[in-house]
Coordinates of N, CA, C and O in Angstrom, one line a residue:
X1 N 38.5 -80.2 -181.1 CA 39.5 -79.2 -180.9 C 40.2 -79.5 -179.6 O 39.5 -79.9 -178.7
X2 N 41.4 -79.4 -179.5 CA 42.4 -79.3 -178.6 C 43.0 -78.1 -178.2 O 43.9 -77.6 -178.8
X3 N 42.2 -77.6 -177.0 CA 42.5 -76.3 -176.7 C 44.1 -76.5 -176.0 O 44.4 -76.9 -174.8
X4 N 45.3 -76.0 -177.2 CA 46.5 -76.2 -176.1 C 47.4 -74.9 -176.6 O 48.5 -74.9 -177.1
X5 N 46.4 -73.7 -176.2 CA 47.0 -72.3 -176.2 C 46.8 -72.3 -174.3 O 45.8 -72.5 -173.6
X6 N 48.4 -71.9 -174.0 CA 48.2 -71.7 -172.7 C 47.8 -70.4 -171.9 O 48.2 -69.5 -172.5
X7 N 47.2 -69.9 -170.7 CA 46.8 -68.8 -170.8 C 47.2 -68.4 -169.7 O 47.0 -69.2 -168.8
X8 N 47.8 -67.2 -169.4 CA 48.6 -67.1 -168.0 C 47.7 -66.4 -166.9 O 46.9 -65.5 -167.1
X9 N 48.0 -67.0 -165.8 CA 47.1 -67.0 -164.5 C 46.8 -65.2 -164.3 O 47.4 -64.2 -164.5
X10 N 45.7 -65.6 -163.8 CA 45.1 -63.9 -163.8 C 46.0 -62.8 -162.5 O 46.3 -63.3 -161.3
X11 N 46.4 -61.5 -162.9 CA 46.8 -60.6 -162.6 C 48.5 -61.1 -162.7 O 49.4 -60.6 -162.0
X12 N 48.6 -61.6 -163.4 CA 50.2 -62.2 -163.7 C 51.0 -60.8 -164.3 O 50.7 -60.1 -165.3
X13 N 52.0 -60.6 -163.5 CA 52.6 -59.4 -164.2 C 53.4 -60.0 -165.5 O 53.6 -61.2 -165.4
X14 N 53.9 -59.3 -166.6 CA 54.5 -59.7 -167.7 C 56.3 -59.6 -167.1 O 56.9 -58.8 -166.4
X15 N 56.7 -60.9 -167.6 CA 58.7 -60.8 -167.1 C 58.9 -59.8 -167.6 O 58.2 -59.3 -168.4
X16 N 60.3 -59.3 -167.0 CA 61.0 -57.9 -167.3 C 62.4 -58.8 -167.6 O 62.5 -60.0 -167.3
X17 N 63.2 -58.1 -168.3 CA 64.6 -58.1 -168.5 C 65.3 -57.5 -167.6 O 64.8 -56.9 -166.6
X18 N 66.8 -57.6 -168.1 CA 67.6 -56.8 -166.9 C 67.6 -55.1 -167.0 O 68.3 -54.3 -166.3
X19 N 66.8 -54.6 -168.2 CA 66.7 -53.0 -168.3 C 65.9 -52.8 -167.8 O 65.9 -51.5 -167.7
X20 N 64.5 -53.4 -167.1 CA 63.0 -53.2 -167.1 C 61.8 -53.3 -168.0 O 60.7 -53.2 -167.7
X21 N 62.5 -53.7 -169.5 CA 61.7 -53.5 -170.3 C 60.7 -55.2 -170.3 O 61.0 -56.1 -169.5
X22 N 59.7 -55.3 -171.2 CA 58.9 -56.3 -170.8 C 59.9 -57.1 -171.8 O 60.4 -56.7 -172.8
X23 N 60.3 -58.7 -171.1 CA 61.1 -59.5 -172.0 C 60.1 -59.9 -172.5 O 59.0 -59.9 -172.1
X24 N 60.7 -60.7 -174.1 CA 60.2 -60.8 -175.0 C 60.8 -62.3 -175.6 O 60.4 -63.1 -176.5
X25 N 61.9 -62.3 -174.8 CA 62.6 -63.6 -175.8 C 62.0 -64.8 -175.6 O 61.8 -65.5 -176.5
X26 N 61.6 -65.1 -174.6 CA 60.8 -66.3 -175.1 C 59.9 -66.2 -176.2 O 59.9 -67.1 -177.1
X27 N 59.0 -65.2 -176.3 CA 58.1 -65.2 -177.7 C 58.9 -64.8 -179.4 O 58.4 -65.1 -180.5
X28 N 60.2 -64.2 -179.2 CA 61.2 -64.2 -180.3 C 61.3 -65.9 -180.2 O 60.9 -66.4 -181.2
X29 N 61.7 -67.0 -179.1 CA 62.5 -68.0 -179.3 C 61.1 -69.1 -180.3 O 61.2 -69.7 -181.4
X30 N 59.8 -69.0 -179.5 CA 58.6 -68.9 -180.2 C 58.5 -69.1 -182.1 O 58.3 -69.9 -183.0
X31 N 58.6 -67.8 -181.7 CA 58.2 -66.9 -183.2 C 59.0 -68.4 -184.3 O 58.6 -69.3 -185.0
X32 N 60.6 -67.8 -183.7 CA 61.4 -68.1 -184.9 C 61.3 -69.5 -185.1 O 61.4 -69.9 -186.2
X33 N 60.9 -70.4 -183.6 CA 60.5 -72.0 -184.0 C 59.0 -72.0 -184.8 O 58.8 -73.0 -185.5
X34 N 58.1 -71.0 -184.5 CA 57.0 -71.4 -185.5 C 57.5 -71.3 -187.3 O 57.4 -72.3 -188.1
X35 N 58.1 -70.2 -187.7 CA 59.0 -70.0 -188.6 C 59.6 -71.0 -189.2 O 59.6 -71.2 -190.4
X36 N 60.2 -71.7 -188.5 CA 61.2 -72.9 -189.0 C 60.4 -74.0 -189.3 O 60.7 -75.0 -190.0
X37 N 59.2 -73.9 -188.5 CA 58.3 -75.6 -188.3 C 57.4 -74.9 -190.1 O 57.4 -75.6 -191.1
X38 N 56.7 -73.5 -190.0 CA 56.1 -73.2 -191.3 C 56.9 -73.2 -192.8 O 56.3 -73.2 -194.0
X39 N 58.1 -73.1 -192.5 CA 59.1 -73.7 -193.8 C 58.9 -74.8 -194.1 O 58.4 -75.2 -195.2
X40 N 59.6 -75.8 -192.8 CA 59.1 -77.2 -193.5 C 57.7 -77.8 -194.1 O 57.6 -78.5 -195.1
X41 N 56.6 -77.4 -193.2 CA 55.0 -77.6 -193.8 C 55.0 -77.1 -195.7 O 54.4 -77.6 -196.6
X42 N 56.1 -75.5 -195.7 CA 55.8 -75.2 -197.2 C 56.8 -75.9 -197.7 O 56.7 -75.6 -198.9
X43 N 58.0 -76.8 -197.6 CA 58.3 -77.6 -198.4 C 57.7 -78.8 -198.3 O 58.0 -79.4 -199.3
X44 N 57.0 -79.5 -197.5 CA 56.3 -80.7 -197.4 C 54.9 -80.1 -198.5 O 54.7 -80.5 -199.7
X45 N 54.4 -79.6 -198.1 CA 53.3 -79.1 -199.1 C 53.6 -78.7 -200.7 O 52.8 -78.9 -201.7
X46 N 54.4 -78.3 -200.8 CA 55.4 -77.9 -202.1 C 55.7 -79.7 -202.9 O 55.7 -80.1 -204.1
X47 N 55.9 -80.3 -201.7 CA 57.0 -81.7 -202.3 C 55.8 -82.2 -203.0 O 55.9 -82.3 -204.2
X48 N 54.7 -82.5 -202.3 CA 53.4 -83.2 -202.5 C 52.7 -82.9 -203.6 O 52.2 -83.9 -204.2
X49 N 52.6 -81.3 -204.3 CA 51.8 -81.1 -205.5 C 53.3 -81.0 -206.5 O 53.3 -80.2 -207.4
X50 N 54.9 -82.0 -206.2 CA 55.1 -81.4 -206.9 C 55.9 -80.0 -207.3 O 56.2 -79.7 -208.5
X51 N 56.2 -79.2 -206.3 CA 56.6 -78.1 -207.1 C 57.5 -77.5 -206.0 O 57.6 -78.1 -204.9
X52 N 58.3 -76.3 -206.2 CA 58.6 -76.0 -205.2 C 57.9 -74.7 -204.4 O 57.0 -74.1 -204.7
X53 N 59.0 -74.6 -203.0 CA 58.0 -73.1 -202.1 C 57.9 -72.0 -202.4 O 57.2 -71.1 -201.8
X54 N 58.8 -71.7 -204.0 CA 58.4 -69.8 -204.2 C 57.0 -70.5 -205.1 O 56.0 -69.7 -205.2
X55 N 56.8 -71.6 -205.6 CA 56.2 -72.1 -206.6 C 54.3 -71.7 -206.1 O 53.3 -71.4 -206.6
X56 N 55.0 -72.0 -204.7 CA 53.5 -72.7 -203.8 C 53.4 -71.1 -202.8 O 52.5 -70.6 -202.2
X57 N 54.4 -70.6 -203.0 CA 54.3 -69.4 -202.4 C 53.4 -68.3 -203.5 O 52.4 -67.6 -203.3
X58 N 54.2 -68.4 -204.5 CA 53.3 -67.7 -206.0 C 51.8 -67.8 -206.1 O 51.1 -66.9 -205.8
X59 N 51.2 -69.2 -206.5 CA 50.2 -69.7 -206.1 C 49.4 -69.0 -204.9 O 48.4 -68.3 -205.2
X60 N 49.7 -68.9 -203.4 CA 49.3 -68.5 -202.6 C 48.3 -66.5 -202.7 O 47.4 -65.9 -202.3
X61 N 49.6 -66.5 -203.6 CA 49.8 -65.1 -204.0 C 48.4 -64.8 -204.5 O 47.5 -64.1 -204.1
X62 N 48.5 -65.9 -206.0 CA 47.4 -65.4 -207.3 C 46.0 -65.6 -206.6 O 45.0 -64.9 -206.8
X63 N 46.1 -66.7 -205.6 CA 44.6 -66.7 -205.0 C 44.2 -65.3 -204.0 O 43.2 -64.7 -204.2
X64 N 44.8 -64.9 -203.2 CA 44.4 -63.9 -202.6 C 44.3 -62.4 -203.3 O 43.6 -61.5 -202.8
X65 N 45.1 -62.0 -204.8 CA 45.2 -61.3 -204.8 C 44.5 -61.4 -206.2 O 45.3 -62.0 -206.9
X66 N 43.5 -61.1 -207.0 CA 42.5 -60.9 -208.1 C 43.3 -60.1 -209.1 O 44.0 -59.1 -208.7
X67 N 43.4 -60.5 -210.0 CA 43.9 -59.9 -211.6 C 45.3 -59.8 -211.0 O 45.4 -58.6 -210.7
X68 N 46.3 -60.4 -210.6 CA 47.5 -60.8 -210.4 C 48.0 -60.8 -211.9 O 47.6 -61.3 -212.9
X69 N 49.1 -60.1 -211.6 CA 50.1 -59.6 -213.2 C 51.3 -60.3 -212.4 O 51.4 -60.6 -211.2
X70 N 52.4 -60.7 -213.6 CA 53.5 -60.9 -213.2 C 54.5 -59.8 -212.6 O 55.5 -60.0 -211.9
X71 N 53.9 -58.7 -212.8 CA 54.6 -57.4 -212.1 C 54.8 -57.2 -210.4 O 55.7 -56.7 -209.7
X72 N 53.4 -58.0 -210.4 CA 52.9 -57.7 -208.8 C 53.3 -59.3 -208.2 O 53.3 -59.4 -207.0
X73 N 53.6 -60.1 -208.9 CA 53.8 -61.9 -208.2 C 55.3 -61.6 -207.6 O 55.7 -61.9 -206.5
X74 N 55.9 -61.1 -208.7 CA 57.4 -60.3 -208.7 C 57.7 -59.6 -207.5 O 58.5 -59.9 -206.6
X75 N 56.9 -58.5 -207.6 CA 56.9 -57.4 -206.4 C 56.7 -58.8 -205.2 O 57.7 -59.4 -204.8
X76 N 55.7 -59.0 -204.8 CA 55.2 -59.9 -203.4 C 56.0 -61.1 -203.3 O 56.0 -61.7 -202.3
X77 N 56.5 -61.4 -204.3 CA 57.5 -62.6 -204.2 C 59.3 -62.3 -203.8 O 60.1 -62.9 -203.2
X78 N 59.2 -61.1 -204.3 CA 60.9 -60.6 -204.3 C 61.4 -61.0 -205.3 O 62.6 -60.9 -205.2
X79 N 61.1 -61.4 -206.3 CA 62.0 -62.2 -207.6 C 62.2 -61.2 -208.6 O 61.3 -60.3 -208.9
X80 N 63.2 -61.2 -209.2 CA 63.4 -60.3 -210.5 C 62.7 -61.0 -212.0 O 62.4 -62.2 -212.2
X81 N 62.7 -60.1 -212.6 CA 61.6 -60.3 -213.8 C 62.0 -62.0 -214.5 O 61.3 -62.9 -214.8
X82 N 63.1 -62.0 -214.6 CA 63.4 -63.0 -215.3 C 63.5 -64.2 -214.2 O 63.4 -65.4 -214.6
X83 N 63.7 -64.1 -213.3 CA 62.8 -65.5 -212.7 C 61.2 -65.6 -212.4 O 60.5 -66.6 -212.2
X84 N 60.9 -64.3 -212.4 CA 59.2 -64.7 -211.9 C 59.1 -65.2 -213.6 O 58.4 -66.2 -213.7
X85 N 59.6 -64.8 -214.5 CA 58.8 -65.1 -215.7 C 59.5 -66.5 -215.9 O 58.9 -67.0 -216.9
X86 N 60.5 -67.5 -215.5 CA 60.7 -68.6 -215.3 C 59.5 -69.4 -214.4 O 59.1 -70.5 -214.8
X87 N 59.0 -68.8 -213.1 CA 58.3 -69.4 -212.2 C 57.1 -69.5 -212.9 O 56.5 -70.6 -212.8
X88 N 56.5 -68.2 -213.9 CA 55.5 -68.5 -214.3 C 55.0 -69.8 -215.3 O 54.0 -70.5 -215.1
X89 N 56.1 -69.8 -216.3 CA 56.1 -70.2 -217.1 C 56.1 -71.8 -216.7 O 55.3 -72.5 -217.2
X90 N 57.2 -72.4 -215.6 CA 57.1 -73.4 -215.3 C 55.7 -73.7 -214.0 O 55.7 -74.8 -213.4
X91 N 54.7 -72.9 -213.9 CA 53.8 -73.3 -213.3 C 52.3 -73.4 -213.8 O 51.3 -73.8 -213.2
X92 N 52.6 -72.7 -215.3 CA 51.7 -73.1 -216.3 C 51.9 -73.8 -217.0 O 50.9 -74.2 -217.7
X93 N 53.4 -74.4 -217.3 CA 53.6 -76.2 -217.9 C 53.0 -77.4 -217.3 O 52.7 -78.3 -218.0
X94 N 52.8 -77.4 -216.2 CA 52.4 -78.0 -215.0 C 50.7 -78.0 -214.6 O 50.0 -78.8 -214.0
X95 N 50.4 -76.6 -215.3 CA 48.9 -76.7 -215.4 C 48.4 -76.0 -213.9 O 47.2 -76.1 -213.6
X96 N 48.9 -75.6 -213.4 CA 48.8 -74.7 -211.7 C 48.1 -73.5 -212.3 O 47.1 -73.2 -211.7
X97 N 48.5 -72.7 -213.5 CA 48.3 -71.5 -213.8 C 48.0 -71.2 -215.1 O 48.3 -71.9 -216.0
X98 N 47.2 -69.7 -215.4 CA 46.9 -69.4 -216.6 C 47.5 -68.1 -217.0 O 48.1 -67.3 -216.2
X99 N 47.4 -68.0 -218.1 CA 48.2 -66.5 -218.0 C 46.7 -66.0 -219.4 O 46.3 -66.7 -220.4
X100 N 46.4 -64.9 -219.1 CA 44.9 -64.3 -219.5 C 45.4 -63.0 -220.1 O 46.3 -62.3 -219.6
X101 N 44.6 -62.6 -221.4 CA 45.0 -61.4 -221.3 C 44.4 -60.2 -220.6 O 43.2 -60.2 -220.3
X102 N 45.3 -59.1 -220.2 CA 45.3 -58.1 -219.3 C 43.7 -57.2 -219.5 O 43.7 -56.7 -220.6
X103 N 42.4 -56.9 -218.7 CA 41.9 -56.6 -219.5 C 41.8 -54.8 -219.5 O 40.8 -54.2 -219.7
X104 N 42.6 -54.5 -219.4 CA 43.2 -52.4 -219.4 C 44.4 -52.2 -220.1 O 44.6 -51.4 -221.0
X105 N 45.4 -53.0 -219.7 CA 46.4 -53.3 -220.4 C 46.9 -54.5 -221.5 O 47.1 -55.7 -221.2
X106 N 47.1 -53.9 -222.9 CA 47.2 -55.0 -223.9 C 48.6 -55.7 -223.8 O 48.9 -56.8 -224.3
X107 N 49.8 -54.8 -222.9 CA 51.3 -55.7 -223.1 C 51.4 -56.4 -221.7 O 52.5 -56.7 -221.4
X108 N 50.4 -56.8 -220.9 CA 50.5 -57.1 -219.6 C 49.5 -58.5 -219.9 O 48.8 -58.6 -220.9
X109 N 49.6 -59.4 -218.9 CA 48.5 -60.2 -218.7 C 48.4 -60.5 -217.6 O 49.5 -60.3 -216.9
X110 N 47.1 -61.3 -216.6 CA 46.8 -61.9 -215.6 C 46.4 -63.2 -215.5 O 45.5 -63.9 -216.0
X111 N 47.3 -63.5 -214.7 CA 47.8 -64.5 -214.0 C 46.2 -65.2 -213.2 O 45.6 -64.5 -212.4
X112 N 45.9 -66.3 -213.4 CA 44.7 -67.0 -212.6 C 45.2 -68.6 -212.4 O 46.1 -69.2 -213.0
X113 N 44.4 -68.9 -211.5 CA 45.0 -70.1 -211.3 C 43.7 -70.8 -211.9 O 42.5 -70.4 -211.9
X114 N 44.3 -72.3 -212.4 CA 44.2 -73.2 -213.2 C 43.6 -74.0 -211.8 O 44.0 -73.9 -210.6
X115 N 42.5 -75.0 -212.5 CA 41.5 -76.0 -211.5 C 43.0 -76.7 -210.5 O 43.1 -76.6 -209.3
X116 N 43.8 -77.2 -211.1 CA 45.0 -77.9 -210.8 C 45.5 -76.9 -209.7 O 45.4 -77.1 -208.5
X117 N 46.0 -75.8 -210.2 CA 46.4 -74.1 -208.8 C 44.9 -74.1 -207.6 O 44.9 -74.1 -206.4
X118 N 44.4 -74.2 -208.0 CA 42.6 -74.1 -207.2 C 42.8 -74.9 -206.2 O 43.0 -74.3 -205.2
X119 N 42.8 -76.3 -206.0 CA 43.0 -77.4 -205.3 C 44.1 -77.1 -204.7 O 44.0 -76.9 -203.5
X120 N 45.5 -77.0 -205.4 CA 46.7 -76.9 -204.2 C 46.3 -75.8 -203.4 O 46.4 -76.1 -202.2
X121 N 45.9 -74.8 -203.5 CA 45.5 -73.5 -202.7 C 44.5 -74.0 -202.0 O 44.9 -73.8 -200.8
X122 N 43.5 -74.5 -201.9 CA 42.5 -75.1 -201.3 C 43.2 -76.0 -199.8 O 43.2 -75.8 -198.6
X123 N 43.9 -77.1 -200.8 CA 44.7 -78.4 -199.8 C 45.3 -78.0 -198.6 O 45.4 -78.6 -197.5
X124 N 45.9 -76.3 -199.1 CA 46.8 -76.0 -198.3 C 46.2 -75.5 -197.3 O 46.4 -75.9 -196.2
X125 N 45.3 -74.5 -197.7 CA 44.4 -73.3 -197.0 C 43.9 -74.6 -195.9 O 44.1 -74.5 -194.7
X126 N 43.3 -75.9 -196.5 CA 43.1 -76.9 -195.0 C 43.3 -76.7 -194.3 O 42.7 -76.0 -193.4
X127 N 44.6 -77.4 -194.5 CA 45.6 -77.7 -194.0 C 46.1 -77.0 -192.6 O 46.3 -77.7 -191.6
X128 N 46.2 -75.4 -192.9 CA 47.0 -74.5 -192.1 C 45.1 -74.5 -191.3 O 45.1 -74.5 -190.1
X129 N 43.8 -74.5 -191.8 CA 42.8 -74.4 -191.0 C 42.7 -75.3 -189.8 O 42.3 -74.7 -188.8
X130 N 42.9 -76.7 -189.7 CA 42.8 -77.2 -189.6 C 44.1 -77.4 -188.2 O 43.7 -78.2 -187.3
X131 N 45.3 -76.9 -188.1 CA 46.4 -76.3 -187.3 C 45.6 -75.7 -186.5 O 45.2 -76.3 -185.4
X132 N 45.1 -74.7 -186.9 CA 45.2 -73.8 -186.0 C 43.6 -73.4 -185.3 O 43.3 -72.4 -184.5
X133 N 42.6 -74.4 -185.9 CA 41.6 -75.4 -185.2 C 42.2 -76.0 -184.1 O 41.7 -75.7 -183.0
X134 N 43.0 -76.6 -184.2 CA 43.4 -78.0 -183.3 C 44.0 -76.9 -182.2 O 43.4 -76.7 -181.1
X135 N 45.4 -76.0 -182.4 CA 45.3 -75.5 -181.6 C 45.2 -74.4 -180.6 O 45.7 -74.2 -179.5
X136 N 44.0 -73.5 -181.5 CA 44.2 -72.1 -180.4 C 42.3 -72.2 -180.3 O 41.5 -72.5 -181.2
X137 N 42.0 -71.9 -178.6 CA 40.7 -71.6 -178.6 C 40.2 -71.0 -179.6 O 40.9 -70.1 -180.1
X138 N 38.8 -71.2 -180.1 CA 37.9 -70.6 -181.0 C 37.8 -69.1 -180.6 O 38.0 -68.1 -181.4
X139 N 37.4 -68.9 -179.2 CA 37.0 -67.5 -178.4 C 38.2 -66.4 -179.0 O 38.0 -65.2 -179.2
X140 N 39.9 -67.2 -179.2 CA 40.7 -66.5 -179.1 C 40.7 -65.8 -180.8 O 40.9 -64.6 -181.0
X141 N 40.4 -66.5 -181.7 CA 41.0 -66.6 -182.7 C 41.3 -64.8 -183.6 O 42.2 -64.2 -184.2
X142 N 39.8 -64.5 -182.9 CA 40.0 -63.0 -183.4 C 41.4 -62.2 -182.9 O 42.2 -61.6 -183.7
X143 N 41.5 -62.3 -181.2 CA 42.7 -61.3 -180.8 C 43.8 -61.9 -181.2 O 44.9 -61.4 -181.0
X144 N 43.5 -63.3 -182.0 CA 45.0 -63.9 -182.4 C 45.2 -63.0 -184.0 O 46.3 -62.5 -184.5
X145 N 44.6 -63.0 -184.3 CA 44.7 -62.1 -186.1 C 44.2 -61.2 -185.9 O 43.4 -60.9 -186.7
X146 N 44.4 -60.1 -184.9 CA 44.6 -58.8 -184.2 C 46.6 -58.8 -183.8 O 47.6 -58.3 -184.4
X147 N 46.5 -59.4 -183.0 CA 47.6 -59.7 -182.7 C 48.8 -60.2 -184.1 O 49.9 -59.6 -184.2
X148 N 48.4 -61.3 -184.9 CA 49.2 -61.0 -185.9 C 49.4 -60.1 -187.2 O 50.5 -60.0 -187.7
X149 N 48.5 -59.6 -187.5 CA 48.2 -58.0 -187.9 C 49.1 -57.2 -187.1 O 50.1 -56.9 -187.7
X150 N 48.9 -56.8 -185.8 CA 49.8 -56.0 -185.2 C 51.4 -56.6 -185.4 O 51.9 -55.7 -186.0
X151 N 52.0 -57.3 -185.2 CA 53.5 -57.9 -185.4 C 53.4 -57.6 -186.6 O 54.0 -56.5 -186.7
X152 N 52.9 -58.0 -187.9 CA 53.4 -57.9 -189.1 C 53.6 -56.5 -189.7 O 54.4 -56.2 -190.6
X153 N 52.4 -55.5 -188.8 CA 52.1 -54.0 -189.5 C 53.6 -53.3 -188.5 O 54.2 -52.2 -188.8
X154 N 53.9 -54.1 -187.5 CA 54.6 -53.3 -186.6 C 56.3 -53.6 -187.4 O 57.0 -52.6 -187.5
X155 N 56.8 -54.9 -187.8 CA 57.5 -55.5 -188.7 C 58.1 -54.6 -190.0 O 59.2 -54.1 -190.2
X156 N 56.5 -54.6 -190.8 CA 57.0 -53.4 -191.8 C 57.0 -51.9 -191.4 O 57.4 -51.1 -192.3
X157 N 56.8 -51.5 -190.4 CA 57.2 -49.8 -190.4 C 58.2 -50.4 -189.7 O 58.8 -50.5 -190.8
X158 N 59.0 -50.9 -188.8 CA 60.4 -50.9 -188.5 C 60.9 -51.4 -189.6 O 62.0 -50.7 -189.6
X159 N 60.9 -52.3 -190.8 CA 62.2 -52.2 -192.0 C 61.8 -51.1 -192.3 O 62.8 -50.3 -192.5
X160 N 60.7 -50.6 -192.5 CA 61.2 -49.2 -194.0 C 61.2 -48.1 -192.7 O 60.9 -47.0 -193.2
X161 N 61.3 -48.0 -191.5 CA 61.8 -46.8 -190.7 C 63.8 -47.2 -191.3 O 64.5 -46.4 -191.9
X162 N 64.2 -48.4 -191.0 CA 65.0 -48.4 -190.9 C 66.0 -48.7 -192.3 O 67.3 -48.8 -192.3
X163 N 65.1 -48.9 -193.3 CA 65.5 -48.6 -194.1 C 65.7 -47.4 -194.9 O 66.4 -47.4 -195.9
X164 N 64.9 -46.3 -194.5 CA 64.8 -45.0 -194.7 C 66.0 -44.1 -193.9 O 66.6 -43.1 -194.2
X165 N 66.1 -45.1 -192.6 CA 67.3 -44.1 -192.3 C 68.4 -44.7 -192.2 O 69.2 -44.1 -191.5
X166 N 68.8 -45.9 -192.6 CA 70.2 -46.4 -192.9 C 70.6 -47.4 -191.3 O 71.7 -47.9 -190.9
X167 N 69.8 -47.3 -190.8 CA 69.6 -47.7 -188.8 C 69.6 -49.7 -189.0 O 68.8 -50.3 -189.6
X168 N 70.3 -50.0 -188.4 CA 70.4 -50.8 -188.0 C 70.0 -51.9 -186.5 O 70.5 -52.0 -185.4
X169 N 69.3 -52.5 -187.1 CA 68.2 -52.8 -185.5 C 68.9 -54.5 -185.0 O 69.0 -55.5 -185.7
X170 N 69.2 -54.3 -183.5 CA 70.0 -55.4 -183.2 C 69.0 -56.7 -183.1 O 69.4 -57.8 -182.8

């Protein structure tokens, strides 16, 4: 392991901006470069089995989420019916995926992944293990998925605050 999370010197006050408030842009400038570098990894990982990133994004989906319907791949993916049911369809030609019948509901079915889906979820899951081995202390790892928990939970109540009230956030 290559501990190359940096850690700022003790009693360090946090930068302020020109309002007082704690600045932040360097960890926005951050963010949006980790963002752009995790795109490319999901199209490099995408190219390799093969398929593309809603493809490998879908996939991602059916492993974490048990008895996965096309309703919900849809919903978590953003896709309207008639492309998830494109995405499906071309990722069970390919052998990534199964489509099972529903077992509560007889007009629905669930979605599992195929030994072929199993392995790319696997490769990948490495993959990103294996990152983020190399670079953040072990000690830290929990307040780091504390920490991204908090951004992501904080993320969605600011869209649906501000999609609830029509508010536009600069």
């Amino acid at each position: 392991m290559t501990d190359i999370s940096p850690q700022p010197a003790a009693g360090t006050a946090p930068p302020r901006d020109a309002h007082g408030q704690v600045d932040v842009d360097d960890v926005l400038v951050a963010f949006s470069t980790l963002l752009a570098q995790n795109a490319r990894v999901e199209r490099l990982v995408a190219t390799h089995f093969g398929i593309g990133t809603t493809d490998l994004k879908c996939l991602v989906f059916i492993s974490g989420n048990p008895e996965s319907t096309p309703k919900s791949a849809a919903e978590a993916l953003e896709l309207s019916t008639g492309a998830t049911t494109s995405l499906i369809d071309r990722l069970e030609k390919a052998g990534f995926v199964t489509r099972q019948a529903h077992p509560t509901d007889r007009r629905s079915v669930v979605l599992e992944l195929a030994p072929e889906g199993q392995a790319a979820v696997a490769e990948t899951g490495a993959f990103y293990r294996s990152a983020f081995r190399d670079a953040v202390d072990p000690r830290q790892l929990d307040f780091l998925a504390a920490v991204m928990r908090a951004i992501g939970d904080s993320l969605t109540r600011r869209a649906v605050d501000d999609d609830t009230t029509g508010a536009q956030t600069a």
